[in-house]
Short mmCIF file of C-alpha atoms in Angstrom, two decimals:
data_model
loop_
_atom_site.label_atom_id
_atom_site.label_comp_id
_atom_site.label_asym_id
_atom_site.label_seq_id
_atom_site.Cartn_x
_atom_site.Cartn_y
_atom_site.Cartn_z
CA UNK A 338 4.41 53.46 66.79
CA UNK A 339 8.17 53.25 66.26
CA UNK A 340 9.48 52.68 62.73
CA UNK A 341 12.90 51.11 62.36
CA UNK A 342 14.96 51.14 59.19
CA UNK A 343 16.50 47.86 58.01
CA UNK A 344 20.02 47.21 59.26
CA UNK A 345 22.56 47.44 56.45
CA UNK A 346 26.02 45.98 57.01
CA UNK A 347 29.06 48.22 56.67
CA UNK A 348 30.27 46.53 53.48
CA UNK A 349 26.94 47.16 51.74
CA UNK A 350 27.02 50.78 52.86
CA UNK A 351 30.56 51.22 51.58
CA UNK A 352 30.01 49.62 48.19
CA UNK A 353 26.34 50.55 47.70
CA UNK A 354 26.69 52.33 44.35
CA UNK A 355 28.90 49.74 42.70
CA UNK A 356 26.73 46.88 43.98
CA UNK A 357 23.98 48.43 41.87
CA UNK A 358 26.28 48.00 38.85
CA UNK A 359 27.72 44.50 39.26
CA UNK A 360 25.73 43.06 42.21
CA UNK A 361 27.09 40.77 44.91
CA UNK A 362 28.41 38.25 42.38
CA UNK A 363 30.65 40.87 40.80
CA UNK A 364 31.74 42.26 44.18
CA UNK A 365 32.62 38.78 45.43
CA UNK A 366 34.73 38.13 42.32
CA UNK A 367 36.49 41.44 42.86
CA UNK A 368 37.20 40.73 46.53
CA UNK A 369 38.67 37.35 45.63
CA UNK A 370 40.94 38.76 42.92
CA UNK A 371 44.68 39.24 43.27
CA UNK A 372 46.44 41.89 41.17
CA UNK A 373 50.08 42.74 40.52
CA UNK A 374 51.23 46.19 39.35
CA UNK A 375 54.65 46.43 37.71
CA UNK A 376 56.10 49.95 38.09
CA UNK A 377 54.50 52.40 40.50
CA UNK A 378 54.04 55.10 37.87
CA UNK A 379 51.45 57.86 38.12
CA UNK A 380 49.15 55.97 35.76
CA UNK A 381 49.74 52.67 37.55
CA UNK A 382 48.83 54.24 40.89
CA UNK A 383 45.68 55.75 39.41
CA UNK A 384 44.66 52.27 38.24
CA UNK A 385 45.22 50.95 41.75
CA UNK A 386 43.33 53.84 43.33
CA UNK A 387 40.16 52.87 41.46
CA UNK A 388 40.53 49.17 42.16
CA UNK A 389 41.37 49.68 45.85
CA UNK A 390 38.33 51.91 46.28
CA UNK A 391 36.25 49.22 44.56
CA UNK A 392 37.42 46.63 47.08
CA UNK A 393 39.78 44.36 45.16
CA UNK A 394 41.08 41.60 47.39
CA UNK A 395 44.87 41.73 47.14
CA UNK A 396 47.34 44.10 45.48
CA UNK A 397 51.10 43.70 45.06
CA UNK A 398 53.22 46.60 43.78
CA UNK A 399 56.57 45.79 42.19
CA UNK A 400 59.13 48.57 41.72
CA UNK A 401 62.87 48.58 42.31
CA UNK A 402 63.38 52.37 42.24
CA UNK A 403 63.56 54.89 45.05
CA UNK A 404 61.31 57.94 45.05
CA UNK A 405 62.78 61.00 43.30
CA UNK A 406 61.67 64.58 43.64
CA UNK A 407 60.38 64.65 40.06
CA UNK A 408 58.15 61.63 40.78
CA UNK A 409 55.99 63.74 43.10
CA UNK A 410 55.13 66.24 40.37
CA UNK A 411 52.51 63.94 38.85
CA UNK A 412 51.98 61.13 41.38
CA UNK A 413 49.45 62.02 44.07
CA UNK A 414 50.40 58.94 46.08
CA UNK A 415 53.86 60.23 46.92
CA UNK A 416 54.78 62.98 49.36
CA UNK A 417 57.99 64.89 50.22
CA UNK A 418 58.73 62.52 53.10
CA UNK A 419 58.78 59.67 50.54
CA UNK A 420 61.92 60.90 48.74
CA UNK A 421 64.63 58.28 48.93
CA UNK A 422 62.26 55.53 50.08
CA UNK A 423 61.41 52.51 47.93
CA UNK A 424 58.67 53.69 45.58
CA UNK A 425 56.61 50.48 45.86
CA UNK A 426 56.46 50.79 49.63
CA UNK A 427 55.78 54.55 49.58
CA UNK A 428 52.73 54.37 47.29
CA UNK A 429 51.22 51.51 49.26
CA UNK A 430 51.26 53.54 52.46
CA UNK A 431 48.94 56.15 50.96
CA UNK A 432 46.85 53.77 48.84
CA UNK A 433 46.13 51.65 51.91
CA UNK A 434 44.40 54.63 53.52
CA UNK A 435 41.71 54.46 50.82
CA UNK A 436 40.49 51.02 51.88
CA UNK A 437 41.77 49.14 54.89
CA UNK A 438 40.05 45.92 53.77
CA UNK A 439 42.40 45.51 50.80
CA UNK A 440 45.55 43.49 51.44
CA UNK A 441 48.54 45.34 49.99
CA UNK A 442 52.17 44.27 49.72
CA UNK A 443 55.26 45.70 48.06
CA UNK A 444 58.17 44.00 46.34
CA UNK A 445 61.39 46.01 46.07
CA UNK A 446 62.70 44.45 42.88
CA UNK A 447 62.73 45.50 39.25
CA UNK A 448 60.04 43.95 37.04
CA UNK A 449 62.80 42.86 34.66
CA UNK A 450 64.38 40.76 37.39
CA UNK A 451 61.11 38.97 38.19
CA UNK A 452 60.11 38.46 34.55
CA UNK A 453 63.38 36.87 33.51
CA UNK A 454 64.62 35.21 36.70
CA UNK A 455 61.58 34.54 38.92
CA UNK A 456 58.68 33.72 36.57
CA UNK A 457 56.92 31.64 39.23
CA UNK A 458 56.30 34.92 41.12
CA UNK A 459 53.34 35.64 38.82
CA UNK A 460 51.51 32.35 39.38
CA UNK A 461 49.41 33.60 42.31
CA UNK A 462 47.84 36.58 40.51
CA UNK A 463 44.63 36.76 38.49
CA UNK A 464 45.66 39.86 36.59
CA UNK A 465 48.96 41.64 35.95
CA UNK A 466 49.15 45.31 34.98
CA UNK A 467 52.49 46.51 33.60
CA UNK A 468 52.94 50.29 33.39
CA UNK A 469 55.52 51.83 31.02
CA UNK A 470 57.37 48.55 30.68
CA UNK A 471 59.91 48.03 27.89
CA UNK A 472 58.92 46.12 24.76
CA UNK A 473 61.20 43.12 25.30
CA UNK A 474 60.10 42.75 28.93
CA UNK A 475 56.50 43.16 27.81
CA UNK A 476 56.77 40.46 25.15
CA UNK A 477 58.43 38.02 27.56
CA UNK A 478 55.81 38.75 30.21
CA UNK A 479 53.04 38.25 27.64
CA UNK A 480 54.37 34.79 26.76
CA UNK A 481 54.57 33.96 30.46
CA UNK A 482 51.00 35.14 31.11
CA UNK A 483 49.76 33.19 28.10
CA UNK A 484 51.37 30.03 29.48
CA UNK A 485 50.01 30.64 32.99
CA UNK A 486 46.53 31.62 31.67
CA UNK A 487 46.71 35.05 33.32
CA UNK A 488 45.19 38.33 32.17
CA UNK A 489 47.78 40.96 31.26
CA UNK A 490 47.25 44.67 30.62
CA UNK A 491 50.18 46.67 29.23
CA UNK A 492 49.70 50.40 29.73
CA UNK A 493 51.84 53.31 28.59
CA UNK A 494 51.14 56.96 29.27
CA UNK A 495 53.31 59.91 28.31
CA UNK A 496 52.27 63.53 27.96
CA UNK A 497 48.75 63.77 26.60
CA UNK A 498 48.47 60.36 24.92
CA UNK A 499 48.02 56.94 26.50
CA UNK A 500 47.90 53.41 25.08
CA UNK A 501 46.91 50.13 26.72
CA UNK A 502 46.70 46.57 25.44
CA UNK A 503 44.69 43.68 26.93
CA UNK A 504 45.80 40.07 26.57
CA UNK A 505 43.54 37.56 28.28
CA UNK A 506 43.35 33.76 28.23
CA UNK A 507 41.81 32.06 25.24
CA UNK A 508 38.25 32.75 26.34
CA UNK A 509 37.22 35.93 28.10
CA UNK A 510 33.68 34.83 28.83
CA UNK A 511 31.11 37.42 29.78
CA UNK A 512 27.75 36.19 31.04
CA UNK A 513 26.31 39.45 32.37
CA UNK A 514 26.79 42.08 29.65
CA UNK A 515 24.21 44.57 30.96
CA UNK A 516 22.70 45.48 27.57
CA UNK A 517 20.67 48.65 27.17
CA UNK A 518 17.46 46.78 26.42
CA UNK A 519 17.52 43.45 28.30
CA UNK A 520 13.76 42.79 28.44
CA UNK A 521 12.48 39.75 26.55
CA UNK A 522 8.65 39.81 26.54
CA UNK A 523 8.11 37.14 23.84
CA UNK A 524 5.44 39.25 22.14
CA UNK A 525 6.42 37.85 18.75
CA UNK A 526 6.16 34.25 19.97
CA UNK A 527 4.09 34.19 23.18
CA UNK A 528 4.14 31.05 25.31
CA UNK A 529 0.86 29.33 26.15
CA UNK A 530 0.54 30.68 29.72
CA UNK A 531 0.99 34.26 28.47
CA UNK A 532 -1.56 33.80 25.70
CA UNK A 533 -4.09 32.40 28.18
CA UNK A 534 -3.52 35.30 30.55
CA UNK A 535 -4.00 37.84 27.75
CA UNK A 536 -7.21 36.16 26.64
CA UNK A 537 -8.62 36.45 30.16
CA UNK A 538 -9.07 40.20 29.69
CA UNK A 539 -12.36 41.45 28.19
CA UNK A 540 -11.59 45.08 27.39
CA UNK A 541 -15.18 45.87 26.40
CA UNK A 542 -16.47 45.16 29.92
CA UNK A 543 -13.88 47.20 31.83
CA UNK A 544 -14.75 50.55 33.32
CA UNK A 545 -12.70 53.60 32.32
CA UNK A 546 -10.24 53.32 35.21
CA UNK A 547 -9.50 49.63 34.66
CA UNK A 548 -9.36 50.17 30.88
CA UNK A 549 -6.57 52.70 31.38
CA UNK A 550 -4.54 50.30 33.55
CA UNK A 551 -4.38 47.18 31.37
CA UNK A 552 -0.66 46.36 30.84
CA UNK A 553 0.56 47.16 27.32
CA UNK A 554 1.65 43.53 26.88
CA UNK A 555 -1.99 42.46 27.00
CA UNK A 556 -3.06 45.20 24.60
CA UNK A 557 -0.47 44.18 22.02
CA UNK A 558 -1.23 40.47 22.25
CA UNK A 559 -4.97 41.06 21.86
CA UNK A 560 -4.41 43.41 18.92
CA UNK A 561 -2.17 40.83 17.23
CA UNK A 562 -4.80 38.13 17.78
CA UNK A 563 -7.45 40.34 16.17
CA UNK A 564 -5.19 41.12 13.21
CA UNK A 565 -4.35 37.44 12.66
CA UNK A 566 -8.06 36.53 12.51
CA UNK A 567 -8.41 38.86 9.54
CA UNK A 568 -5.24 37.59 7.80
CA UNK A 569 -5.58 33.79 7.76
CA UNK A 570 -3.71 33.42 11.04
CA UNK A 571 -0.48 34.79 9.52
CA UNK A 572 2.16 36.44 11.69
CA UNK A 573 2.68 40.22 11.26
CA UNK A 574 6.19 40.32 9.83
CA UNK A 575 6.54 43.53 7.84
CA UNK A 576 6.78 47.11 9.00
CA UNK A 577 3.50 47.99 7.30
CA UNK A 578 1.73 45.09 9.00
CA UNK A 579 2.96 46.24 12.40
CA UNK A 580 1.63 49.71 11.57
CA UNK A 581 -1.77 48.15 10.97
CA UNK A 582 -1.64 46.72 14.48
CA UNK A 583 -0.78 50.18 15.80
CA UNK A 584 -3.94 51.46 14.13
CA UNK A 585 -6.00 48.72 15.80
CA UNK A 586 -4.63 49.76 19.19
CA UNK A 587 -5.38 53.42 18.52
CA UNK A 588 -8.96 52.58 17.62
CA UNK A 589 -9.34 50.74 20.93
CA UNK A 590 -8.49 53.87 22.93
CA UNK A 591 -11.44 55.44 24.74
CA UNK A 592 -9.66 58.73 25.50
CA UNK A 593 -6.61 60.43 24.01
CA UNK A 594 -4.63 60.28 27.26
CA UNK A 595 -4.58 56.54 27.99
CA UNK A 596 -0.88 56.03 28.67
CA UNK A 597 -1.04 52.24 28.57
CA UNK A 598 -2.23 52.34 24.96
CA UNK A 599 0.54 54.80 24.05
CA UNK A 600 3.02 52.38 25.64
CA UNK A 601 1.59 49.57 23.54
CA UNK A 602 2.03 51.59 20.35
CA UNK A 603 5.63 52.50 21.25
CA UNK A 604 6.48 48.83 21.95
CA UNK A 605 5.13 47.38 18.70
CA UNK A 606 8.75 47.07 17.52
CA UNK A 607 9.04 44.07 19.86
CA UNK A 608 6.98 42.10 17.33
CA UNK A 609 9.83 42.32 14.81
CA UNK A 610 11.46 38.98 14.03
CA UNK A 611 14.87 40.33 15.05
CA UNK A 612 13.60 40.91 18.59
CA UNK A 613 12.52 37.27 19.05
CA UNK A 614 15.16 35.38 17.06
CA UNK A 615 18.26 34.00 18.76
CA UNK A 616 21.11 36.52 18.21
CA UNK A 617 23.92 35.49 15.86
CA UNK A 618 26.50 35.76 18.67
CA UNK A 619 24.60 33.12 20.65
CA UNK A 620 24.26 30.85 17.62
CA UNK A 621 28.03 31.12 17.16
CA UNK A 622 28.50 30.08 20.80
CA UNK A 623 26.24 27.06 20.21
CA UNK A 624 28.30 26.05 17.15
CA UNK A 625 31.64 26.60 18.85
CA UNK A 626 33.71 23.39 19.17
CA UNK A 627 34.11 24.15 22.88
CA UNK A 628 30.31 23.96 23.23
CA UNK A 629 29.86 20.87 21.08
CA UNK A 630 32.73 18.82 22.49
CA UNK A 631 32.26 18.93 26.27
CA UNK A 632 34.91 17.17 28.39
CA UNK A 633 35.83 17.04 32.07
CA UNK A 634 38.17 19.96 31.43
CA UNK A 635 35.45 22.21 29.96
CA UNK A 636 34.74 25.51 31.67
CA UNK A 637 31.36 25.85 33.43
CA UNK A 638 30.36 28.46 30.84
CA UNK A 639 30.56 25.93 28.02
CA UNK A 640 28.72 23.25 29.98
CA UNK A 641 25.84 25.65 30.65
CA UNK A 642 25.94 26.83 27.02
CA UNK A 643 25.61 23.21 25.86
CA UNK A 644 22.69 22.72 28.27
CA UNK A 645 20.92 25.81 26.90
CA UNK A 646 21.57 24.62 23.36
CA UNK A 647 19.89 21.31 24.26
CA UNK A 648 16.99 23.27 25.77
CA UNK A 649 16.58 25.36 22.61
CA UNK A 650 16.55 22.26 20.41
CA UNK A 651 14.04 20.42 22.61
CA UNK A 652 11.81 21.98 25.27
CA UNK A 653 12.44 25.58 24.22
CA UNK A 654 11.15 24.97 20.68
CA UNK A 655 13.74 27.30 19.19
CA UNK A 656 13.62 29.87 21.99
CA UNK A 657 16.17 30.69 24.71
CA UNK A 658 15.19 30.36 28.39
CA UNK A 659 12.90 33.21 29.42
CA UNK A 660 14.64 35.77 31.68
CA UNK A 661 11.38 36.53 33.48
CA UNK A 662 11.94 40.28 33.83
CA UNK A 663 9.28 42.93 33.27
CA UNK A 664 9.86 46.62 32.55
CA UNK A 665 7.96 49.35 34.33
CA UNK A 666 4.63 50.05 32.69
CA UNK A 667 1.30 51.78 33.20
CA UNK A 668 -0.80 49.30 35.18
CA UNK A 669 -2.55 48.79 38.47
CA UNK A 670 -0.78 46.66 41.08
CA UNK A 671 -3.01 43.60 40.73
CA UNK A 672 -2.58 43.29 36.94
CA UNK A 673 1.15 43.98 37.05
CA UNK A 674 1.79 41.42 39.79
CA UNK A 675 -0.32 38.84 37.98
CA UNK A 676 1.54 39.43 34.70
CA UNK A 677 4.87 39.32 36.51
CA UNK A 678 3.90 35.97 38.04
CA UNK A 679 3.18 34.55 34.56
CA UNK A 680 6.67 35.50 33.34
CA UNK A 681 8.40 34.37 36.52
CA UNK A 682 6.71 30.97 36.53
CA UNK A 683 7.75 30.39 32.93
CA UNK A 684 11.31 31.52 33.72
CA UNK A 685 11.51 29.16 36.71
CA UNK A 686 10.21 26.30 34.60
CA UNK A 687 12.82 26.97 31.89
CA UNK A 688 15.55 27.24 34.53
CA UNK A 689 14.60 23.89 36.02
CA UNK A 690 14.83 22.26 32.58
CA UNK A 691 18.24 23.82 31.89
CA UNK A 692 19.49 22.68 35.32
CA UNK A 693 18.37 19.16 34.42
CA UNK A 694 20.37 19.36 31.17
CA UNK A 695 23.42 20.66 33.07
CA UNK A 696 23.27 17.74 35.49
CA UNK A 697 22.85 15.29 32.63
CA UNK A 698 26.00 16.67 30.97
CA UNK A 699 27.93 16.59 34.26
CA UNK A 700 26.88 12.99 34.71
CA UNK A 701 28.05 12.11 31.20
CA UNK A 702 31.53 13.57 31.82
CA UNK A 703 31.66 12.04 35.33
CA UNK A 704 31.88 15.37 37.15
CA UNK A 705 30.17 16.12 40.50
CA UNK A 706 26.55 17.15 39.95
CA UNK A 707 27.00 20.14 42.29
CA UNK A 708 30.20 21.40 40.64
CA UNK A 709 28.34 24.25 38.89
CA UNK A 710 26.45 26.56 41.28
CA UNK A 711 22.76 27.11 40.67
CA UNK A 712 23.38 30.87 40.82
CA UNK A 713 25.67 30.62 37.78
CA UNK A 714 23.09 28.67 35.78
CA UNK A 715 20.37 31.14 36.75
CA UNK A 716 22.54 34.11 35.81
CA UNK A 717 23.30 32.56 32.42
CA UNK A 718 19.62 31.86 31.74
CA UNK A 719 18.67 35.44 32.59
CA UNK A 720 21.35 36.85 30.28
CA UNK A 721 21.55 34.10 27.65
CA UNK A 722 20.56 36.33 24.74
CA UNK A 723 23.41 38.73 25.50
CA UNK A 724 26.27 36.39 26.43
CA UNK A 725 29.62 37.08 24.78
CA UNK A 726 32.80 35.16 24.14
CA UNK A 727 35.86 37.24 23.30
CA UNK A 728 39.00 35.61 21.98
CA UNK A 729 42.02 37.82 22.35
CA UNK A 730 44.95 37.62 19.98
CA UNK A 731 48.21 37.25 21.86
CA UNK A 732 50.85 39.96 21.86
CA UNK A 733 53.17 37.45 20.17
CA UNK A 734 50.68 37.12 17.31
CA UNK A 735 50.25 40.89 17.10
CA UNK A 736 53.95 41.71 16.93
CA UNK A 737 55.80 38.65 15.69
CA UNK A 738 53.96 35.70 14.20
CA UNK A 739 50.83 37.18 12.61
CA UNK A 740 50.66 40.99 12.40
CA UNK A 741 47.46 42.24 10.75
CA UNK A 742 49.24 44.12 7.98
CA UNK A 743 46.22 45.03 5.87
CA UNK A 744 44.25 46.32 8.85
CA UNK A 745 47.24 48.30 10.11
CA UNK A 746 47.61 49.98 6.71
CA UNK A 747 43.92 50.89 6.69
CA UNK A 748 44.08 52.26 10.24
CA UNK A 749 47.21 54.30 9.54
CA UNK A 750 45.49 55.79 6.49
CA UNK A 751 42.20 56.57 8.23
CA UNK A 752 42.77 56.73 12.00
CA UNK A 753 45.26 59.33 13.25
CA UNK A 754 45.39 57.67 16.67
CA UNK A 755 46.92 54.56 15.11
CA UNK A 756 50.06 56.65 14.52
CA UNK A 757 50.53 56.94 18.29
CA UNK A 758 50.40 53.16 18.67
CA UNK A 759 53.16 52.98 16.07
CA UNK A 760 55.23 55.70 17.75
CA UNK A 761 54.90 54.14 21.21
CA UNK A 762 56.32 50.90 19.86
CA UNK A 763 59.07 52.81 18.08
CA UNK A 764 59.96 54.55 21.37
CA UNK A 765 60.69 51.11 22.85
CA UNK A 766 63.07 50.39 19.97
CA UNK A 767 64.67 53.82 20.54
CA UNK A 768 65.13 53.04 24.26
CA UNK A 769 66.66 49.63 23.55
CA UNK A 770 69.18 51.18 21.16
CA UNK A 771 70.12 54.39 23.01
CA UNK A 772 69.34 53.56 26.64
CA UNK A 773 67.00 56.55 27.04
CA UNK A 774 63.53 57.67 25.97
CA UNK A 775 62.92 60.14 23.12
CA UNK A 776 62.83 63.73 24.33
CA UNK A 777 64.16 63.05 27.83
CA UNK A 778 67.34 65.10 27.27
CA UNK A 779 67.38 68.88 27.28
CA UNK A 780 68.44 70.72 24.15
CA UNK A 781 67.45 70.42 20.51
CA UNK A 782 64.69 67.85 20.09
CA UNK A 783 64.99 67.65 16.28
CA UNK A 784 67.70 65.02 16.56
CA UNK A 785 65.46 62.79 18.67
CA UNK A 786 62.64 63.17 16.14
CA UNK A 787 65.01 62.00 13.39
CA UNK A 788 66.21 59.04 15.48
CA UNK A 789 62.63 58.20 16.43
CA UNK A 790 61.67 58.19 12.76
CA UNK A 791 64.35 55.56 12.12
CA UNK A 792 62.80 53.50 14.93
CA UNK A 793 59.34 53.95 13.40
CA UNK A 794 60.68 52.65 10.10
CA UNK A 795 62.13 49.64 11.91
CA UNK A 796 58.80 48.84 13.59
CA UNK A 797 56.92 49.21 10.32
CA UNK A 798 59.31 46.70 8.82
CA UNK A 799 58.29 44.10 11.43
CA UNK A 800 54.63 44.70 10.56
CA UNK A 801 55.17 43.32 7.04
CA UNK A 802 53.49 46.32 5.42
CA UNK A 803 53.25 46.28 1.61
CA UNK A 804 56.16 48.00 -0.15
CA UNK A 805 53.92 50.25 -2.24
CA UNK A 806 52.43 51.74 0.96
CA UNK A 807 55.51 51.82 3.16
CA UNK A 808 57.04 55.21 2.28
CA UNK A 809 53.71 57.02 2.05
CA UNK A 810 52.75 55.87 5.51
CA UNK A 811 56.16 56.71 6.96
CA UNK A 812 56.01 60.23 5.51
CA UNK A 813 52.37 60.86 6.42
CA UNK A 814 51.47 63.96 8.39
CA UNK A 815 49.77 61.90 11.13
CA UNK A 816 52.91 59.85 11.83
CA UNK A 817 55.08 62.97 11.66
CA UNK A 818 52.84 64.80 14.11
CA UNK A 819 52.78 61.82 16.48
CA UNK A 820 56.59 61.64 16.53
CA UNK A 821 56.98 65.36 17.22
CA UNK A 822 54.40 65.27 19.99
CA UNK A 823 55.95 62.21 21.62
CA UNK A 824 59.35 63.88 21.77
CA UNK A 825 57.72 67.00 23.24
CA UNK A 826 56.21 64.85 26.00
CA UNK A 827 59.82 64.51 27.25
CA UNK A 828 59.22 61.12 28.90
CA UNK A 829 56.87 62.67 31.46
CA UNK A 830 53.44 61.66 32.63
CA UNK A 831 50.78 64.29 33.23
CA UNK A 832 48.48 64.02 36.22
CA UNK A 833 45.27 64.58 34.28
CA UNK A 834 45.96 61.96 31.60
CA UNK A 835 47.30 59.50 34.19
CA UNK A 836 43.98 59.77 36.02
CA UNK A 837 41.97 59.29 32.83
CA UNK A 838 43.98 56.32 31.56
CA UNK A 839 43.92 54.89 35.07
CA UNK A 840 40.14 55.05 34.98
CA UNK A 841 39.95 53.33 31.60
CA UNK A 842 42.35 50.53 32.57
CA UNK A 843 40.70 49.88 35.94
CA UNK A 844 37.32 49.74 34.22
CA UNK A 845 38.56 47.06 31.82
CA UNK A 846 40.18 45.16 34.71
CA UNK A 847 36.87 45.11 36.59
CA UNK A 848 35.03 43.83 33.50
CA UNK A 849 37.52 40.98 33.13
CA UNK A 850 37.54 40.10 36.83
CA UNK A 851 33.76 40.16 37.31
CA UNK A 852 32.87 38.70 33.88
CA UNK A 853 30.34 41.48 33.48
CA UNK A 854 29.94 44.13 30.79
CA UNK A 855 31.89 43.87 27.53
CA UNK A 856 35.65 44.52 27.67
CA UNK A 857 37.55 46.04 24.77
CA UNK A 858 39.35 43.84 22.28
CA UNK A 859 42.22 44.56 22.49
CA UNK A 860 44.13 47.89 22.16
CA UNK A 861 42.92 51.36 23.14
CA UNK A 862 44.57 54.68 22.30
CA UNK A 863 43.41 57.84 24.05
CA UNK A 864 44.52 61.12 22.52
CA UNK A 865 44.19 63.97 24.99
CA UNK A 866 45.24 66.50 22.37
CA UNK A 867 42.17 65.88 20.23
CA UNK A 868 40.04 64.35 23.02
CA UNK A 869 39.44 61.20 20.99
CA UNK A 870 39.87 57.50 21.63
CA UNK A 871 40.19 54.52 19.31
CA UNK A 872 40.02 50.76 19.83
CA UNK A 873 41.99 48.46 17.54
CA UNK A 874 41.79 44.66 17.39
CA UNK A 875 45.45 44.05 16.63
#
């Protein structure tokens, strides 16, 4: 007899490991994405390396400079033969070798020129990543991206400290968040089919082998039913009551090594009310005006959210659609498959009801009934209890119209990494005033530290910090240390930190493109000196 292995296409072979992370839906979103990198810095190229290897659809690199000898010291995507060539074109030649399926183009212009004189250039991109761009250019680009509804990531990396800031359209909606514990077994509020299935087991008549292979779900439900008979049909709500159910399960064990009973005891926590109630984040989504007031311009996410809300209020009887997933457990094949079928049938029934609600809403707003794919509805139903909506503050709000003064004071007092955010912004002010970056000139660096401190004071003034805190924060050891270190970095990137920041930024880009996992909100500082990172919602 000849055994043949299943034929796997080349794309699946190439992307096998990442398909296990974000599945074909995420990979398709990635392959359809178009990204623009402004400035082919070491960090920017490291971001592209990760995204090109992941199979992003289209990449455009914008840089108006020619390659210098010093550029090759930290940028692995430049070689001696590249010196004198346009940097954008040179890095693409080596990046393209990583993945021939990615379409890559170069634009030999300065980002400043495009931002201020050719704003329509950015309309075709899903996401723009700007590396080591000046503050004024960054603020103008942020306003442009906000108007065009584009995702923008500003990233700066010098020496051993990097900072990046995410600005995304009003709603960064994440359906698949991949939580650590995604299984919803409804043990605290079992549906009728599950209760009937559990009641079909007579543990007293099973032989030893079958007794040791009853799924823990059945053991818990039967123990709860026995407990309720002795307590006027009340639900076990307290910790002590759940411990009583544990004791009932222990007493039902025939031998000390029945793993299925041990699993049942370890999963009693699933009876807690918090494990069966609708999470507060989901309730907030249901009460969001975007969910309540559906129009023809509503995003599919909100239409499905409204449909699930209708399901919860009607057919679901206060419960979200059942995901229909089962964890691994001690059981024989027949019992496990039968239990799995019970959950899957209920999940399919709930999905059909939600689809009906979606079509009813689409009909009300006079949109095509097939305008929302079934796969999207199914994905939402499976992950409904872990959906997230993130609203990013704009960079204009952060820096100009509504700085979070009180939070900034608290962070500066308690988070040393916040000082680097402050110093990075001050370095932009320094560059605007003197036409160079702090520490880039040889000689005594003390003068640059003094000038940088003046810039820090200027930035703090724009943050509207309270007067009684201002001088103490300016003179703090954390801010002083951050200024000295920044000047020591001498306007140079380091290969190791560029690779690390590149990994962090590309990871956030993938989250935003695929709408999976939970992206940061909104600023991240990585300090390679202390090996710490901090996230600030500025």
